[in-house]
Coordinates of C-alpha atoms in Angstrom, one line a residue:
Chain A
M1 CA -28.0 -20.9 -5.9
G2 CA -29.9 -18.6 -3.7
F3 CA -32.6 -15.9 -4.0
F4 CA -33.5 -13.2 -1.6
E5 CA -30.2 -13.6 0.2
M6 CA -30.1 -9.8 0.6
T7 CA -33.6 -9.5 2.2
K8 CA -32.4 -9.9 5.8
T9 CA -29.7 -7.2 5.4
A10 CA -32.1 -4.9 3.5
L11 CA -34.8 -5.2 6.1
K12 CA -32.4 -4.5 8.9
T13 CA -31.2 -1.4 7.1
V14 CA -34.7 -0.2 6.7
L15 CA -35.5 -0.6 10.4
S16 CA -32.2 0.8 11.8
R17 CA -31.0 4.3 12.1
P18 CA -28.5 5.6 9.5
V19 CA -24.9 4.9 10.4
T20 CA -23.6 8.0 8.7
I21 CA -23.0 11.3 10.4
L22 CA -23.9 14.6 8.9
Y23 CA -20.4 16.0 9.3
P24 CA -19.7 19.0 9.7
Y25 CA -23.2 19.8 11.0
Q26 CA -22.8 17.0 13.5
P27 CA -19.4 16.6 15.2
A28 CA -17.2 13.9 13.8
K29 CA -16.4 10.7 15.7
K30 CA -13.5 11.2 18.0
T31 CA -11.4 9.1 20.3
S32 CA -8.8 10.1 22.8
L33 CA -6.1 9.2 20.3
T34 CA -7.5 10.9 17.3
R35 CA -5.0 13.0 15.4
G36 CA -6.8 16.3 14.7
H37 CA -4.3 19.1 14.6
V38 CA -1.1 20.2 16.3
V39 CA -1.1 22.9 18.9
Q40 CA 1.9 24.6 20.4
D41 CA 2.4 25.9 23.8
G42 CA 4.6 28.9 23.4
S43 CA 5.5 29.1 27.1
K44 CA 7.4 25.7 26.9
C45 CA 9.1 26.0 23.5
I46 CA 12.8 26.2 23.7
S47 CA 13.3 26.9 20.0
C48 CA 15.3 23.8 19.5
S49 CA 13.9 23.3 16.0
I50 CA 13.8 19.5 16.2
C51 CA 10.2 19.6 15.0
V52 CA 11.3 21.5 11.9
K53 CA 13.9 18.9 11.1
K54 CA 11.6 15.9 11.8
C55 CA 8.6 17.1 9.9
P56 CA 8.3 14.9 6.8
S57 CA 6.1 17.5 5.0
Q58 CA 8.2 20.5 6.1
A59 CA 5.1 22.3 7.3
I60 CA 6.8 23.9 10.3
L61 CA 8.9 26.9 10.3
L62 CA 10.7 28.4 13.3
N63 CA 12.0 31.9 13.5
K64 CA 14.3 32.3 16.4
E65 CA 14.8 36.0 16.0
A66 CA 11.1 36.9 15.8
K67 CA 10.3 34.2 18.4
T68 CA 7.6 32.6 16.3
W69 CA 6.6 29.1 15.5
Q70 CA 4.5 28.7 12.5
I71 CA 2.7 25.8 10.9
D72 CA 1.1 25.5 7.4
R73 CA -2.0 23.5 8.0
F74 CA -2.3 22.6 4.3
R75 CA 1.1 21.0 4.3
C76 CA 0.8 19.3 7.7
V77 CA -0.1 15.6 7.3
V78 CA -0.8 15.2 11.0
C79 CA 1.7 12.4 11.4
N80 CA 2.4 13.1 15.1
S81 CA 6.2 13.1 14.4
C82 CA 6.8 16.5 15.9
V83 CA 4.7 15.7 19.0
D84 CA 6.7 12.6 19.5
T85 CA 10.1 14.2 19.2
C86 CA 9.5 17.5 21.1
P87 CA 11.9 17.4 24.0
T88 CA 9.9 19.8 26.2
R89 CA 6.5 18.4 25.2
C90 CA 5.3 21.8 24.1
L91 CA 3.6 20.3 21.1
S92 CA 0.4 18.3 21.6
M93 CA -2.2 16.8 19.3
D94 CA -5.7 18.1 19.6
T95 CA -8.5 15.7 18.6
Q96 CA -10.4 18.4 16.7
Y97 CA -9.9 18.2 12.9
T98 CA -8.7 21.3 11.2
A99 CA -11.6 23.3 9.8
P100 CA -11.8 23.5 6.1
A101 CA -10.4 26.7 4.5
S102 CA -10.3 28.1 1.1
V103 CA -7.1 30.2 1.4
Q104 CA -3.7 28.7 2.1
G105 CA -2.0 30.4 5.0
V106 CA 0.1 29.7 8.0
E107 CA -0.8 29.7 11.6
V108 CA 1.7 31.6 13.8
F109 CA 2.3 30.9 17.4
T110 CA 4.5 33.2 19.5
I111 CA 7.1 31.7 21.7
T112 CA 7.0 33.3 25.2
Y113 CA 9.4 30.9 26.8
V114 CA 12.0 32.7 28.8
K115 CA 15.2 30.9 29.6
P116 CA 15.5 30.5 33.3
P117 CA 18.5 32.1 35.0
K118 CA 21.5 29.7 35.2
P119 CA 21.8 28.8 38.9
E120 CA 18.2 27.7 39.2
K121 CA 17.7 24.2 37.9
K122 CA 14.9 24.2 35.5
E123 CA 12.0 22.2 36.8
E124 CA 10.9 19.1 34.9
T125 CA 8.2 20.0 32.4
K126 CA 5.7 17.3 32.2
E127 CA 2.2 17.2 30.8
Chain B
M1 CA -14.1 -9.9 -40.9
T2 CA -15.9 -7.5 -38.6
K3 CA -14.7 -4.0 -38.4
Q4 CA -12.6 -3.2 -35.3
I5 CA -13.3 -0.1 -33.3
I6 CA -11.4 1.3 -30.3
V7 CA -13.4 2.3 -27.2
P8 CA -11.5 4.3 -24.6
F9 CA -12.3 3.1 -21.0
G10 CA -11.3 5.5 -18.3
P11 CA -9.5 7.4 -16.8
Q12 CA -12.8 8.8 -15.7
H13 CA -15.4 6.1 -15.4
P14 CA -18.2 5.7 -12.9
V15 CA -16.8 2.4 -11.7
L16 CA -13.2 3.4 -11.3
P17 CA -12.2 4.8 -8.0
E18 CA -8.9 5.8 -9.5
P19 CA -7.7 6.8 -13.0
I20 CA -6.5 4.0 -15.3
H21 CA -7.0 4.2 -19.0
L22 CA -7.7 1.2 -21.2
D23 CA -8.0 1.3 -25.0
L24 CA -10.4 -1.5 -25.8
V25 CA -10.2 -2.9 -29.3
L26 CA -13.7 -4.2 -30.1
E27 CA -15.1 -6.5 -32.7
D28 CA -18.9 -5.9 -32.3
E29 CA -19.4 -6.3 -28.6
R30 CA -16.4 -8.4 -27.9
V31 CA -13.1 -7.1 -26.6
V32 CA -10.2 -8.5 -28.7
D33 CA -7.4 -6.5 -27.1
A34 CA -6.9 -4.0 -24.4
I35 CA -4.0 -1.6 -24.0
P36 CA -3.5 -0.2 -20.6
S37 CA -1.9 3.1 -19.7
I38 CA -1.3 4.7 -16.4
G39 CA 0.6 7.8 -15.4
Y40 CA -2.3 10.1 -14.4
I41 CA -1.3 10.4 -10.8
H42 CA 2.4 9.7 -10.6
R43 CA 3.7 11.3 -7.5
G44 CA 7.4 10.4 -7.4
F45 CA 7.5 9.0 -3.9
E46 CA 10.4 6.8 -4.8
K47 CA 12.4 9.9 -5.7
L48 CA 11.5 11.6 -2.4
V49 CA 13.6 9.1 -0.5
E50 CA 16.7 11.1 -1.6
K51 CA 15.4 14.2 0.2
R52 CA 14.0 12.7 3.4
E53 CA 15.8 10.9 6.2
F54 CA 15.2 7.2 6.3
T55 CA 13.3 7.6 9.6
E56 CA 11.0 10.2 8.2
Y57 CA 10.4 8.2 5.1
V58 CA 8.2 5.9 7.1
Y59 CA 5.4 8.5 6.9
I60 CA 5.9 8.8 3.2
A61 CA 6.0 5.1 2.6
E62 CA 2.8 4.9 4.5
R63 CA 1.1 7.4 2.3
T64 CA 1.8 5.4 -0.9
C65 CA -1.7 3.9 -0.5
G66 CA -4.8 5.1 1.3
I67 CA -6.1 1.6 1.8
C68 CA -3.2 -0.6 2.8
S69 CA -1.1 2.2 4.3
F70 CA -0.2 0.3 7.4
I71 CA 1.3 -2.6 5.5
H72 CA 3.4 -0.2 3.3
G73 CA 4.8 1.4 6.4
A74 CA 5.4 -1.9 8.2
T75 CA 7.1 -3.4 5.1
Y76 CA 9.4 -0.4 4.8
C77 CA 10.3 -0.6 8.5
Q78 CA 10.9 -4.3 8.3
G79 CA 13.1 -3.8 5.2
I80 CA 15.3 -1.2 7.0
E81 CA 15.4 -3.4 10.1
Q82 CA 16.7 -6.3 8.0
I83 CA 19.4 -4.1 6.6
M84 CA 20.5 -2.8 10.0
N85 CA 20.0 -6.1 11.7
I86 CA 17.6 -4.8 14.3
E87 CA 15.7 -7.3 16.3
V88 CA 12.2 -6.0 16.9
P89 CA 10.5 -6.8 20.3
E90 CA 8.0 -9.6 20.0
R91 CA 5.1 -7.5 21.1
A92 CA 5.8 -5.1 18.3
D93 CA 5.8 -7.9 15.8
Y94 CA 2.4 -9.0 17.0
L95 CA 1.0 -5.5 17.0
R96 CA 2.1 -5.0 13.4
T97 CA 0.5 -8.3 12.5
I98 CA -2.8 -7.3 14.2
W99 CA -2.9 -4.0 12.4
S100 CA -1.9 -5.6 9.1
E101 CA -4.8 -8.0 9.3
Y102 CA -7.1 -5.2 10.2
S103 CA -5.9 -3.4 7.1
R104 CA -6.7 -6.5 5.1
L105 CA -10.2 -6.7 6.5
H106 CA -10.7 -3.0 5.8
S107 CA -9.3 -3.4 2.2
H108 CA -11.3 -6.5 1.4
L109 CA -14.5 -5.0 2.7
L110 CA -13.9 -1.8 0.7
W111 CA -13.2 -4.0 -2.4
L112 CA -16.4 -6.0 -1.9
G113 CA -18.3 -2.8 -1.7
C114 CA -16.7 -1.4 -4.9
F115 CA -17.2 -4.8 -6.6
A116 CA -20.9 -4.8 -5.8
D117 CA -21.1 -1.3 -7.1
S118 CA -19.4 -2.4 -10.4
F119 CA -22.3 -4.7 -11.2
G120 CA -24.8 -2.2 -9.9
F121 CA -25.7 -3.7 -6.6
E122 CA -25.7 -0.4 -4.6
N123 CA -27.4 -1.8 -1.5
L124 CA -24.7 -4.5 -1.1
F125 CA -22.1 -1.8 -1.6
M126 CA -23.5 0.1 1.4
A127 CA -23.8 -3.0 3.5
A128 CA -20.1 -3.8 2.9
W129 CA -19.0 -0.3 3.8
R130 CA -21.1 -0.2 6.9
I131 CA -19.0 -3.1 8.3
R132 CA -15.8 -1.5 7.1
E133 CA -16.7 1.6 9.2
R134 CA -16.4 -0.6 12.4
I135 CA -12.9 -1.6 11.3
L136 CA -11.9 2.0 10.8
D137 CA -13.2 2.8 14.3
V138 CA -10.9 0.2 15.7
F139 CA -8.0 1.8 13.8
E140 CA -8.9 5.2 15.2
Q141 CA -9.2 3.9 18.7
T142 CA -5.9 2.2 18.6
T143 CA -3.7 4.4 16.4
G144 CA -5.4 7.7 16.2
G145 CA -5.8 7.7 12.4
R146 CA -8.7 6.2 10.5
V147 CA -6.9 5.7 7.2
I148 CA -3.3 6.6 7.7
Q149 CA -2.4 4.9 10.9
G150 CA 1.2 6.2 11.4
S151 CA 1.8 3.7 14.2
C152 CA 4.8 2.0 12.7
K153 CA 8.4 3.1 13.1
I154 CA 11.8 1.7 12.6
G155 CA 12.6 -0.5 15.5
G156 CA 9.0 -1.2 16.6
V157 CA 5.7 0.5 16.8
R158 CA 4.8 3.9 18.2
R159 CA 1.7 3.0 20.1
D160 CA 0.9 0.1 22.3
I161 CA -2.6 -1.4 22.6
A162 CA -3.5 -2.1 26.3
N163 CA -4.3 -5.7 27.0
D164 CA -7.9 -5.0 28.1
K165 CA -8.4 -3.1 24.8
L166 CA -7.2 -6.2 22.9
T167 CA -9.7 -8.3 24.7
G168 CA -12.4 -5.8 23.8
M169 CA -11.3 -5.9 20.2
S170 CA -11.5 -9.7 20.2
R171 CA -15.0 -9.5 21.5
D172 CA -15.9 -6.9 18.9
L173 CA -14.5 -9.1 16.1
D174 CA -16.9 -11.9 17.1
S175 CA -19.8 -9.6 16.2
I176 CA -18.1 -8.3 13.1
Q177 CA -17.6 -11.9 12.0
K178 CA -21.4 -12.5 12.2
E179 CA -22.0 -9.4 10.1
I180 CA -19.4 -10.5 7.6
E181 CA -21.0 -13.9 7.4
E182 CA -24.3 -12.4 6.4
L183 CA -22.5 -10.2 3.8
T184 CA -20.5 -12.9 2.2
T185 CA -23.5 -15.2 1.9
V186 CA -25.0 -12.6 -0.4
F187 CA -21.8 -12.4 -2.4
L188 CA -21.3 -16.2 -2.7
N189 CA -24.8 -17.4 -3.0
D190 CA -26.9 -14.7 -4.5
D191 CA -28.1 -15.5 -8.0
T192 CA -27.7 -11.9 -9.3
V193 CA -24.0 -11.8 -8.2
R194 CA -23.3 -15.2 -9.7
H195 CA -24.8 -14.2 -13.0
R196 CA -22.5 -11.2 -13.3
T197 CA -19.3 -13.0 -12.1
R198 CA -19.3 -16.7 -13.1
N199 CA -17.1 -17.5 -16.1
I200 CA -16.3 -13.8 -16.6
G201 CA -12.7 -12.8 -17.1
V202 CA -11.2 -16.2 -16.8
L203 CA -7.5 -16.4 -16.1
S204 CA -5.9 -19.8 -16.4
R205 CA -3.4 -21.1 -13.8
D206 CA -0.5 -20.9 -16.2
D207 CA -1.3 -17.4 -17.4
A208 CA -1.7 -16.3 -13.8
Y209 CA 1.7 -17.7 -12.8
H210 CA 3.8 -16.5 -15.7
L211 CA 2.2 -13.1 -16.2
G212 CA 3.1 -12.4 -12.6
A213 CA -0.4 -12.3 -11.0
V214 CA -0.2 -12.0 -7.2
G215 CA -2.6 -12.0 -4.3
P216 CA -6.3 -12.9 -4.7
T217 CA -5.9 -12.6 -8.5
A218 CA -3.4 -15.4 -8.5
R219 CA -5.1 -17.4 -5.8
G220 CA -8.4 -17.2 -7.6
S221 CA -6.7 -19.1 -10.4
G222 CA -5.3 -21.7 -8.2
V223 CA -1.7 -20.3 -7.7
A224 CA -1.0 -20.6 -4.0
I225 CA 1.2 -17.6 -3.4
D226 CA 0.8 -16.0 -0.1
L227 CA 3.8 -14.1 1.2
R228 CA 2.6 -14.4 4.8
K229 CA 4.0 -17.9 4.5
T230 CA 7.5 -16.5 4.5
G231 CA 7.0 -15.7 8.1
Y232 CA 7.7 -12.0 8.4
G233 CA 6.3 -10.2 11.4
A234 CA 4.6 -12.7 13.7
Y235 CA 3.2 -14.8 10.9
D236 CA 5.8 -17.5 11.5
R237 CA 4.1 -18.1 14.9
L238 CA 0.6 -18.1 13.6
N239 CA -1.3 -20.6 11.5
V240 CA -1.9 -19.0 8.1
P241 CA -4.1 -20.9 5.7
V242 CA -3.8 -20.1 2.0
I243 CA -7.1 -19.9 0.3
T244 CA -7.3 -20.8 -3.4
D245 CA -10.0 -21.5 -5.9
S246 CA -9.5 -23.1 -9.2
C247 CA -11.9 -21.4 -11.6
G248 CA -10.0 -18.2 -12.2
D249 CA -13.1 -16.1 -13.0
C250 CA -14.4 -13.1 -11.2
Y251 CA -16.4 -15.2 -8.9
S252 CA -13.3 -17.1 -7.8
R253 CA -11.5 -13.9 -7.0
C254 CA -14.5 -12.7 -5.0
Y255 CA -14.6 -16.1 -3.2
V256 CA -11.0 -15.9 -2.2
R257 CA -11.4 -12.5 -0.8
C258 CA -14.6 -13.4 1.1
K259 CA -12.9 -16.4 2.7
E260 CA -9.8 -14.3 3.5
L261 CA -11.9 -12.0 5.6
F262 CA -12.4 -15.0 7.9
T263 CA -8.7 -15.9 7.8
S264 CA -7.9 -12.4 8.9
I265 CA -10.3 -12.4 11.7
D266 CA -8.9 -15.8 12.8
L267 CA -5.3 -14.5 12.6
I268 CA -6.2 -11.5 14.7
Q269 CA -7.8 -13.7 17.3
Q270 CA -4.7 -16.0 17.3
A271 CA -2.4 -13.0 17.7
I272 CA -4.5 -11.5 20.5
T273 CA -4.4 -14.8 22.5
E274 CA -0.6 -15.2 21.9
I275 CA 0.6 -11.7 22.2
P276 CA 3.4 -11.5 24.9
D277 CA 3.9 -8.5 27.2
G278 CA 7.1 -6.5 26.9
P279 CA 8.6 -3.4 25.2
I280 CA 7.2 -2.2 21.9
D281 CA 10.3 -0.6 20.4
V282 CA 14.1 -0.6 20.4
K283 CA 16.4 2.3 20.0
V284 CA 17.8 2.7 16.5
T285 CA 21.2 4.1 16.0
G286 CA 23.3 4.5 12.9
S287 CA 22.2 4.5 9.3
P288 CA 21.4 1.7 6.9
N289 CA 24.1 0.4 4.7
G290 CA 23.2 -2.4 2.4
E291 CA 20.3 -3.5 0.4
Y292 CA 17.3 -5.7 0.9
F293 CA 14.2 -6.8 -1.0
M294 CA 11.5 -6.9 1.6
R295 CA 8.4 -8.7 0.5
A296 CA 5.0 -8.7 2.3
E297 CA 1.5 -9.7 1.5
Q298 CA -0.8 -6.8 1.0
P299 CA -4.6 -7.3 0.6
R300 CA -3.9 -7.1 -3.2
G301 CA -0.9 -9.4 -3.3
E302 CA 2.8 -9.4 -3.0
L303 CA 4.4 -6.1 -2.2
V304 CA 8.1 -5.6 -2.9
H305 CA 10.1 -2.8 -1.2
Y306 CA 13.6 -2.7 -2.5
L307 CA 15.7 -0.6 -0.2
K308 CA 19.3 0.4 -0.6
G309 CA 21.3 2.5 1.7
N310 CA 24.9 3.8 1.6
G311 CA 25.5 4.5 5.3
T312 CA 24.1 8.0 5.3
K313 CA 20.8 9.2 6.6
F314 CA 19.4 9.3 3.1
L315 CA 18.6 6.1 1.3
V316 CA 19.9 5.7 -2.3
R317 CA 16.9 4.0 -3.6
S318 CA 13.5 2.8 -2.4
R319 CA 11.7 0.9 -5.0
I320 CA 8.1 0.1 -4.3
R321 CA 6.6 -2.6 -6.5
T322 CA 2.9 -2.7 -5.7
P323 CA 0.6 -5.6 -6.5
T324 CA -1.6 -3.7 -8.9
L325 CA 1.3 -3.0 -11.2
T326 CA 2.1 -6.6 -11.7
N327 CA -1.6 -7.5 -11.9
I328 CA -2.0 -5.2 -15.0
P329 CA -0.7 -7.8 -17.5
P330 CA -3.1 -10.5 -16.2
L331 CA -5.9 -8.0 -16.4
V332 CA -5.1 -7.4 -20.1
K333 CA -5.2 -11.2 -20.6
M334 CA -8.6 -11.4 -18.8
L335 CA -10.1 -8.7 -20.9
Q336 CA -9.2 -10.4 -24.2
G337 CA -12.4 -12.1 -25.4
C338 CA -14.8 -10.7 -22.9
E339 CA -18.0 -8.7 -23.5
L340 CA -17.8 -4.9 -23.4
A341 CA -20.5 -4.8 -20.6
D342 CA -18.3 -7.0 -18.4
V343 CA -15.2 -4.8 -18.6
P344 CA -16.0 -2.8 -15.4
V345 CA -16.5 -6.0 -13.4
I346 CA -13.3 -7.5 -14.7
V347 CA -11.3 -4.4 -14.1
L348 CA -12.6 -4.2 -10.5
S349 CA -12.0 -7.9 -9.9
I350 CA -8.2 -7.4 -9.7
D351 CA -8.8 -4.7 -7.0
P352 CA -7.0 -2.0 -8.9
C353 CA -5.2 0.5 -6.7
I354 CA -3.8 2.9 -9.2
S355 CA -2.4 5.4 -6.7
C356 CA -0.4 2.5 -5.2
T357 CA 0.8 1.6 -8.7
E358 CA 2.1 5.0 -9.5
R359 CA 3.6 5.8 -6.2
Chain C
M1 CA 13.2 -13.5 10.0
K2 CA 15.2 -13.1 6.9
Q3 CA 13.6 -13.8 3.6
E4 CA 15.8 -15.9 1.2
Q5 CA 17.2 -13.9 -1.6
S6 CA 20.3 -13.9 -3.8
I7 CA 21.8 -11.3 -6.1
I8 CA 23.6 -12.6 -9.2
P9 CA 25.5 -10.0 -11.2
I10 CA 25.5 -10.7 -14.9
D11 CA 26.4 -9.0 -18.1
V12 CA 23.8 -7.5 -20.4
G13 CA 24.7 -10.1 -23.0
Q14 CA 23.9 -12.9 -20.6
L15 CA 20.5 -11.5 -19.7
I16 CA 18.3 -13.3 -22.2
G17 CA 20.0 -16.6 -21.6
S18 CA 19.7 -16.3 -17.8
V19 CA 16.1 -15.1 -17.9
E20 CA 15.3 -18.0 -20.2
Q21 CA 16.9 -20.4 -17.7
C22 CA 14.7 -18.9 -14.9
R23 CA 11.6 -19.3 -17.0
N24 CA 12.5 -23.0 -17.7
E25 CA 13.1 -23.6 -14.0
G26 CA 9.6 -22.3 -13.3
Y27 CA 10.4 -19.0 -11.8
R28 CA 7.8 -16.2 -11.9
L29 CA 8.8 -12.6 -12.5
A30 CA 8.4 -10.6 -9.3
Q31 CA 9.7 -7.2 -10.4
I32 CA 12.2 -5.3 -12.5
G33 CA 13.7 -2.4 -10.6
C34 CA 16.2 0.2 -11.5
T35 CA 18.7 2.0 -9.3
K36 CA 20.9 5.0 -10.2
V37 CA 24.3 4.1 -8.8
G38 CA 26.4 6.9 -10.2
D39 CA 26.6 9.4 -13.0
N40 CA 25.0 7.8 -16.0
S41 CA 25.3 4.3 -14.4
F42 CA 22.3 2.2 -13.5
E43 CA 21.7 -1.1 -11.8
V44 CA 18.8 -3.1 -13.1
N45 CA 17.5 -5.9 -10.9
Y46 CA 15.4 -8.6 -12.4
S47 CA 13.8 -10.4 -9.5
F48 CA 12.3 -13.9 -9.9
D49 CA 10.5 -15.8 -7.3
K50 CA 9.9 -19.5 -6.8
D51 CA 8.7 -21.0 -3.6
Y52 CA 9.3 -17.7 -1.8
V53 CA 13.0 -17.6 -2.7
L54 CA 13.9 -14.5 -4.6
R55 CA 16.6 -14.6 -7.3
N56 CA 17.9 -11.3 -8.6
L57 CA 19.7 -11.0 -11.8
R58 CA 21.6 -7.7 -11.8
I59 CA 22.9 -5.9 -14.8
T60 CA 24.8 -2.6 -14.7
V61 CA 24.1 -0.3 -17.7
T62 CA 24.5 3.2 -18.9
A63 CA 21.7 5.3 -20.5
E64 CA 23.2 4.5 -23.9
T65 CA 23.2 0.7 -23.4
E66 CA 20.5 -1.0 -25.3
V67 CA 18.9 -3.5 -22.9
P68 CA 17.1 -6.4 -24.7
S69 CA 13.5 -6.8 -23.7
I70 CA 12.5 -10.0 -21.8
T71 CA 8.9 -9.7 -22.8
G72 CA 9.5 -12.7 -25.1
M73 CA 9.8 -15.0 -22.1
Y74 CA 7.6 -13.0 -19.6
W75 CA 4.9 -11.3 -21.5
G76 CA 3.9 -9.1 -18.5
A77 CA 7.3 -7.5 -18.2
F78 CA 6.2 -4.7 -20.4
V79 CA 5.0 -2.6 -17.5
Y80 CA 8.4 -2.6 -15.8
E81 CA 10.3 -2.1 -19.0
N82 CA 8.2 0.9 -20.0
E83 CA 8.6 2.3 -16.5
M84 CA 12.3 1.8 -16.7
H85 CA 12.5 3.7 -19.9
D86 CA 10.1 6.5 -18.8
L87 CA 11.6 7.2 -15.4
F88 CA 15.3 6.4 -15.9
G89 CA 15.8 6.8 -19.6
I90 CA 17.2 3.3 -20.2
Q91 CA 16.8 2.1 -23.8
V92 CA 14.9 -1.2 -23.9
K93 CA 14.8 -2.9 -27.3
G94 CA 11.9 -4.9 -28.5
I95 CA 9.1 -4.5 -25.9
N96 CA 5.9 -6.2 -27.0
I97 CA 3.8 -3.2 -26.1
D98 CA 6.1 -0.2 -26.4
F99 CA 4.6 3.0 -25.2
K100 CA 7.6 5.0 -26.5
G101 CA 7.8 7.2 -23.4
T102 CA 4.1 7.7 -22.8
F103 CA 3.5 5.0 -20.2
I104 CA 4.3 7.5 -17.4
Q105 CA 4.3 11.0 -18.6
T106 CA 6.3 13.4 -16.5
A107 CA 7.1 17.1 -16.7
I108 CA 10.9 16.4 -16.4
K109 CA 12.1 13.9 -18.9
Y110 CA 13.5 10.8 -17.2
P111 CA 13.1 12.3 -13.7
F112 CA 14.8 9.4 -11.8
G113 CA 17.9 9.7 -14.0
V114 CA 18.8 13.2 -12.9
T115 CA 20.6 14.0 -9.7
V116 CA 19.0 15.9 -6.9
T117 CA 21.1 17.5 -4.2
K118 CA 20.5 15.8 -0.9
G119 CA 19.0 17.5 2.0
E120 CA 17.8 20.6 0.3
K121 CA 14.8 22.3 1.8
P122 CA 12.3 24.3 -0.2

C-alpha cells in the first residue's frame, strides 16, 4: 500500500520543459529515415510503371503519352514501396511530411527523361 | 425483483479510444448482463487480399492495427515464408524480434496511459505516454515510421540497424527502464489505483481458458499462454519468461502488463547482445501454394493469421483473428455482476483494439 | 520454426461430437475461420489449441447447409459464428447470442461470399 507514489513524477513534470511540440508551428521531429512524402525526379524516370504496379494503395498513375507521373497524396500511404522498387532510383523519400490540404487533388510531375541514343551505353544512374 | 433497465455504453464514450457498443442490462447499479456489438469500423482488409499481390499485402496487413502494426506485418510475412519454405537470415529474425518487442513496449505503455485515464488519473496517463514517445523515436530512427514501421517484407526485413545504433539503443533502454520502474511503482503500489482495480472484473481461470481469453487477459487469470514460447522469429534462441498472476481482476491484468514491460526490455537486450552479422533478406521467387496458420504473440495476446494460396500472385484467403475479438466473450463474463461505475475500467482492462478486431 | 498444426477434415454431422471431444481433452477454442473455396462452397476451420499445438477441424459446406452452433461447448464461439453468418452468409443454427445479421453490418450483404474479379484496378 503506498501513498504519494506519484509525487516524484509530478514534481519532475512541473520542473521540466514540456515534451510536446507545437506542430505545425514548430517543425516536427525528423530523422534521416523519416518517411515524409515521395518526390520524383523526372529526368531519370524511364516510364517503366513498376511503381504503379507495386503501389499498394494505387496512388500513382503514369501517363506514357503525356509524359506525366502523378501521385494522389491522399491515397499515398508513404510505404516506401515505390522508392524501393524503382529501377532508376528516380523516386526518393523526402523527410518533410505532406502539408495538410482540404481539397483532394493529384500532384503531377513531368517526365523529361530522353532515351539516350542506342550506341552510347547509358551511364549508371546512382544517387 | 428489481426492475431491469438497459443502458447503452458506447460506441462514443470518453474512455473508449475506438467504437464498441455494449448494451448493459442493469438491476439498480449492478450489471447483470452485457451484449457486445461491433461493426462500426469494418474495413474488409481480409477481402482486399484477393485484389493485391501477396508481396504488396504486407503493407495492408501492417495497417490492420495502428499499435501493433509491426507484429501484424511480421506474422503475415512469417506465414507466407512457412508456406513457401523460405529460410529467413538469422539477422532478420533478430531484427524482427527487436522491433516486435519495441511494439510491445509501445503498446503496453499506451495501454497503461489509457487505463490510468479510464479511472481518471490524467497525470499518470501523461507520464506513461511521455515514455512511449521515446519508444516511438526509436522506431522513427530505425524504420522511418513512428506508428506504421513498414520494415518487414517477405524473406526478411527492409532495413538494417547498424551495430553501433543497436548499442545506442541498448544504452537508451537502460534509461527507459528506470523511467518505467518509476511509472509501474505508481500503478502497482498507489492506493488510488488499487482502489479502482482490485477485485474488479474478476475472471476465473476456468472461464478465461474456455472462453478463449488470450494474452495478458488470460495470464492475469493464471493461464500461462504465451505464443512466444512456440519459438517463432528469434524467440527460440532467447529466454522468454511467462508472467502470470492468479487473481484475475483488473489489477492482475495491469500487473502482468507492467511486468511484461521489463520482460520486453530484457528480450531486446538479449537480442542486441546475440544478434549475428549477415544478410537481412533473401530473394523470393514464385508464389505461395498451400495454407498455414501462423500464430504470434501480440501485446494483446495470440494473433492468428490464416493464409491460403493457390500458386498465383493473389492469395485465396487471409484470415486475421486478432486478440481482441477472442477477448470479447471473457469481457462479457467479467462485466456480469460488476458495478456500472466500474464498466469503463473493466472494458479498458482487456486492452480493446476494435480496429484490429474488425480488420 | 514450424508451429505444430494438423487439419482434420470432418463432416458437418460429426462436428458437435468432435468439438465435444476437443472440449473434454482440454482444448481451447483459438478461432473459427471461413474460406470461400468455390462457387457456393465454403471451408470452415475450427481451430483448437492445447499446449501450443493447433488442431483444426474442417468442414466443407454450402450457403444452404445449416451448421450447428458450438456455443453449447464453447460459450465464446458466438463472435465467430455471427461473423461467419454476417460475412459469408453461412447459416448457423442455435447460437446463444444470435445477432441475426447485425453483428457486422455491411452495405453489401454477405460481402465475403461474393466473387470479385482478381487484379482489377479502380
